[in-house]
Structures are given as C-alpha cells and as structure tokens.
Amino acid sequence: MPDRINTPTSVIAEVHGAQDKQEGTADGAIDIGTGVVTYKDADGNWRVRQASANEDTARVAREARDPPMSLGSVGESPLDDGYAADDHAFTVGGRSFDKFRVRLSTNASADPIDSLVGWDENGHASDDTINGTDPVDTFVARGIEVIERTDEDDLLLIEVL
C-alpha cells in the first residue's frame, strides 16, 4: 500500500466523487473511525449515534477538519480525539469503492484482510463476531489492510461494498 493510505491521520483514505458529509450533535461518546448513523430528531435537528451491532450503515465518524478542532493532541493522530455527548460531530458516508480507516474490533479474526466486515456492538469493524459469540451477518465493506498502532486501537483500511 502507498504510504498515504497507511498514514492514520484521517478516516478518509480515498473517495470517488464528492464526499457524503453530514454533521450533527452526538448522542453519546463516539470514537473517530467507528460506524455511525445520522438522523433527524423530533425538532428536525441532525443527530449522530453509534452504529449498533450488524447495523447496515457505511457512515463513519470522522475527525473534525472544518475547521480542525484538534491537532492530534490525544493519542497518535486526530483519529484519537473522539466526540463527547452533545459535541458537534462530523461524519462521512461511504459509496462503493470508497476507502476509510476504521477502528478494528477486538472481536475480529487474526487476519481480516480480504474478508467481508460489518460493525460490532461498539461500532468497530469485525469480520468474525459482534461480541465474542454472535456472528457478524450484515456486511458493509471489505478489509484491505491492518494498520497497527502502539498506543491506540489498531485500524483497518476498508473498502465500502
């Protein structure tokens, strides 16, 4: 893989066409690089919530870049500066062949490369189980490359189906 793909400074690795951006208020704590769902509340305001296990969504929480709200002050990169409840959260939706860096689940197999992946109960990418027991059965992407990190969750480069 080219170095630009393996550099964990942005959720977005490669997009084809215009980015599908959506912003909203976080329902709870959300880690950057996890699966999320956006929706409108009863007042018509955009909200962002963590994806649940096996949720059919290719939307991912992304680092705040417009303007940057962090310069990687937590952890190894801006991907480590998550959102707290009621923070203004940024997301990006994936289309076929778009590539994102997402958090790799501890429930994933030892080698998720070239495997179909979905979301576990924490919104992390897994090709095996959602909680250590129940299988992933809703797939949203294909694992391409594991990006190992020493101080934070490993990342998985995925390609949206």
CSV table of C-alpha atoms in Angstrom, one decimal:
chain,number,residue,atom,x,y,z
A,1,MET,CA,0.0,0.0,0.0
A,2,PRO,CA,1.2,3.5,-0.6
A,3,ASP,CA,2.3,5.4,2.5
A,4,ARG,CA,-0.6,7.9,2.1
A,5,ILE,CA,-3.0,5.0,2.6
A,6,ASN,CA,-1.1,3.7,5.7
A,7,THR,CA,-0.8,7.1,7.4
A,8,PRO,CA,-3.5,7.2,10.1
A,9,THR,CA,-4.2,10.9,10.1
A,10,SER,CA,-7.7,10.9,8.5
A,11,VAL,CA,-10.6,8.5,8.4
A,12,ILE,CA,-10.9,9.2,4.6
A,13,ALA,CA,-8.3,7.2,2.7
A,14,GLU,CA,-9.8,7.5,-0.8
A,15,VAL,CA,-13.2,8.6,-2.1
A,16,HIS,CA,-14.6,8.5,-5.6
A,17,GLY,CA,-16.7,11.6,-6.4
A,18,ALA,CA,-17.9,14.1,-3.8
A,19,GLN,CA,-17.7,13.3,-0.1
A,20,ASP,CA,-21.1,12.5,1.5
A,21,LYS,CA,-20.6,14.7,4.6
A,22,GLN,CA,-23.2,15.0,7.4
A,23,GLU,CA,-22.8,16.9,10.7
A,24,GLY,CA,-24.9,16.7,13.8
A,25,THR,CA,-25.0,16.6,17.6
A,26,ALA,CA,-23.5,13.4,19.2
A,27,ASP,CA,-26.0,11.4,21.2
A,28,GLY,CA,-23.2,10.0,23.3
A,29,ALA,CA,-19.4,9.5,23.3
A,30,ILE,CA,-18.3,8.5,19.8
A,31,ASP,CA,-14.8,7.4,18.8
A,32,ILE,CA,-13.5,8.6,15.4
A,33,GLY,CA,-13.3,5.8,12.9
A,34,THR,CA,-16.4,4.0,14.2
A,35,GLY,CA,-19.6,3.2,12.4
A,36,VAL,CA,-22.4,5.8,13.0
A,37,VAL,CA,-25.9,6.6,12.0
A,38,THR,CA,-27.3,10.1,11.4
A,39,TYR,CA,-30.9,11.0,11.8
A,40,LYS,CA,-33.2,13.9,12.5
A,41,ASP,CA,-34.7,14.3,15.9
A,42,ALA,CA,-38.3,15.4,16.7
A,43,ASP,CA,-37.2,19.1,16.3
A,44,GLY,CA,-35.6,18.5,12.9
A,45,ASN,CA,-32.1,18.7,14.1
A,46,TRP,CA,-29.4,16.3,12.8
A,47,ARG,CA,-28.1,13.8,15.4
A,48,VAL,CA,-25.3,11.3,15.3
A,49,ARG,CA,-25.4,8.0,17.2
A,50,GLN,CA,-23.0,5.0,17.4
A,51,ALA,CA,-23.9,2.2,15.0
A,52,SER,CA,-25.2,-0.9,16.7
A,53,ALA,CA,-24.1,-4.5,16.0
A,54,ASN,CA,-24.8,-5.6,12.5
A,55,GLU,CA,-26.2,-2.2,11.5
A,56,ASP,CA,-26.4,-1.7,7.7
A,57,THR,CA,-24.5,1.7,7.5
A,58,ALA,CA,-21.4,2.8,5.6
A,59,ARG,CA,-21.3,6.1,7.5
A,60,VAL,CA,-18.2,6.7,9.7
A,61,ALA,CA,-17.4,9.3,12.4
A,62,ARG,CA,-14.6,11.4,11.0
A,63,GLU,CA,-12.1,13.7,12.6
A,64,ALA,CA,-13.1,17.4,12.9
A,65,ARG,CA,-11.4,19.1,10.0
A,66,ASP,CA,-13.7,22.0,9.1
A,67,PRO,CA,-12.1,23.8,10.9
A,68,PRO,CA,-9.7,21.4,12.7
A,69,MET,CA,-10.8,21.2,16.4
A,70,SER,CA,-7.8,19.1,17.3
A,71,LEU,CA,-4.2,18.6,16.1
A,72,GLY,CA,-3.8,15.1,17.4
A,73,SER,CA,-3.5,16.3,21.0
A,74,VAL,CA,-4.8,13.0,22.2
A,75,GLY,CA,-3.1,9.8,21.1
A,76,GLU,CA,-1.2,9.3,17.9
A,77,SER,CA,-3.3,11.3,15.5
A,78,PRO,CA,-6.5,13.3,15.1
A,79,LEU,CA,-8.3,10.0,14.8
A,80,ASP,CA,-7.8,9.6,18.6
A,81,ASP,CA,-9.7,12.8,19.6
A,82,GLY,CA,-13.3,11.5,19.8
A,83,TYR,CA,-16.6,13.3,20.5
A,84,ALA,CA,-18.4,13.6,23.8
A,85,ALA,CA,-22.1,13.6,24.2
A,86,ASP,CA,-23.6,16.8,22.7
A,87,ASP,CA,-20.4,17.6,20.8
A,88,HIS,CA,-20.8,18.8,17.2
A,89,ALA,CA,-19.8,15.6,15.3
A,90,PHE,CA,-18.6,15.2,11.7
A,91,THR,CA,-19.4,12.0,9.6
A,92,VAL,CA,-18.7,10.8,6.1
A,93,GLY,CA,-20.8,8.3,4.2
A,94,GLY,CA,-19.2,5.7,2.0
A,95,ARG,CA,-20.1,4.7,-1.5
A,96,SER,CA,-18.9,1.6,-3.4
A,97,PHE,CA,-15.1,1.5,-3.6
A,98,ASP,CA,-14.5,4.4,-1.1
A,99,LYS,CA,-11.8,3.6,1.4
A,100,PHE,CA,-11.8,4.5,5.1
A,101,ARG,CA,-9.6,3.9,8.1
A,102,VAL,CA,-11.8,2.5,10.9
A,103,ARG,CA,-11.2,1.1,14.3
A,104,LEU,CA,-10.6,-2.7,14.3
A,105,SER,CA,-12.7,-4.7,16.7
A,106,THR,CA,-11.1,-7.0,19.3
A,107,ASN,CA,-13.7,-9.5,18.1
A,108,ALA,CA,-12.2,-9.5,14.6
A,109,SER,CA,-10.3,-12.6,13.3
A,110,ALA,CA,-6.5,-12.6,13.4
A,111,ASP,CA,-6.5,-11.8,9.6
A,112,PRO,CA,-9.4,-9.7,8.4
A,113,ILE,CA,-7.7,-8.8,5.1
A,114,ASP,CA,-9.9,-9.7,2.1
A,115,SER,CA,-12.8,-10.6,4.4
A,116,LEU,CA,-16.2,-9.0,4.5
A,117,VAL,CA,-16.6,-6.8,7.6
A,118,GLY,CA,-19.5,-5.2,9.5
A,119,TRP,CA,-19.9,-3.4,12.8
A,120,ASP,CA,-19.6,-5.0,16.2
A,121,GLU,CA,-21.5,-3.8,19.3
A,122,ASN,CA,-19.1,-0.9,19.7
A,123,GLY,CA,-19.2,0.3,16.1
A,124,HIS,CA,-15.8,-1.2,15.4
A,125,ALA,CA,-15.1,-3.3,12.2
A,126,SER,CA,-15.2,-7.0,12.6
A,127,ASP,CA,-15.2,-9.9,10.2
A,128,ASP,CA,-15.9,-12.5,12.9
A,129,THR,CA,-18.2,-11.8,15.8
A,130,ILE,CA,-20.1,-8.7,17.2
A,131,ASN,CA,-19.4,-9.6,20.8
A,132,GLY,CA,-17.2,-12.7,21.0
A,133,THR,CA,-20.1,-15.1,20.4
A,134,ASP,CA,-22.7,-13.9,17.8
A,135,PRO,CA,-21.5,-13.6,14.2
A,136,VAL,CA,-21.4,-10.6,12.1
A,137,ASP,CA,-24.1,-11.0,9.5
A,138,THR,CA,-24.5,-7.6,7.9
A,139,PHE,CA,-21.5,-6.7,5.8
A,140,VAL,CA,-20.7,-3.1,4.7
A,141,ALA,CA,-17.1,-3.3,3.5
A,142,ARG,CA,-14.1,-5.5,2.7
A,143,GLY,CA,-11.0,-5.4,4.9
A,144,ILE,CA,-7.9,-4.3,2.9
A,145,GLU,CA,-5.0,-3.7,5.4
A,146,VAL,CA,-4.5,-3.6,9.2
A,147,ILE,CA,-2.7,-0.5,10.4
A,148,GLU,CA,-1.1,-1.5,13.7
A,149,ARG,CA,-0.7,1.2,16.3
A,150,THR,CA,1.2,1.0,19.6
A,151,ASP,CA,-0.9,3.3,21.9
A,152,GLU,CA,-4.4,3.2,20.4
A,153,ASP,CA,-6.8,0.8,18.7
A,154,ASP,CA,-5.5,-0.8,15.5
A,155,LEU,CA,-7.2,0.5,12.4
A,156,LEU,CA,-8.5,-1.4,9.4
A,157,LEU,CA,-8.4,0.1,6.0
A,158,ILE,CA,-11.8,-0.9,4.4
A,159,GLU,CA,-13.3,-0.6,1.0
A,160,VAL,CA,-17.1,0.0,1.0
A,161,LEU,CA,-19.2,-2.6,-0.8
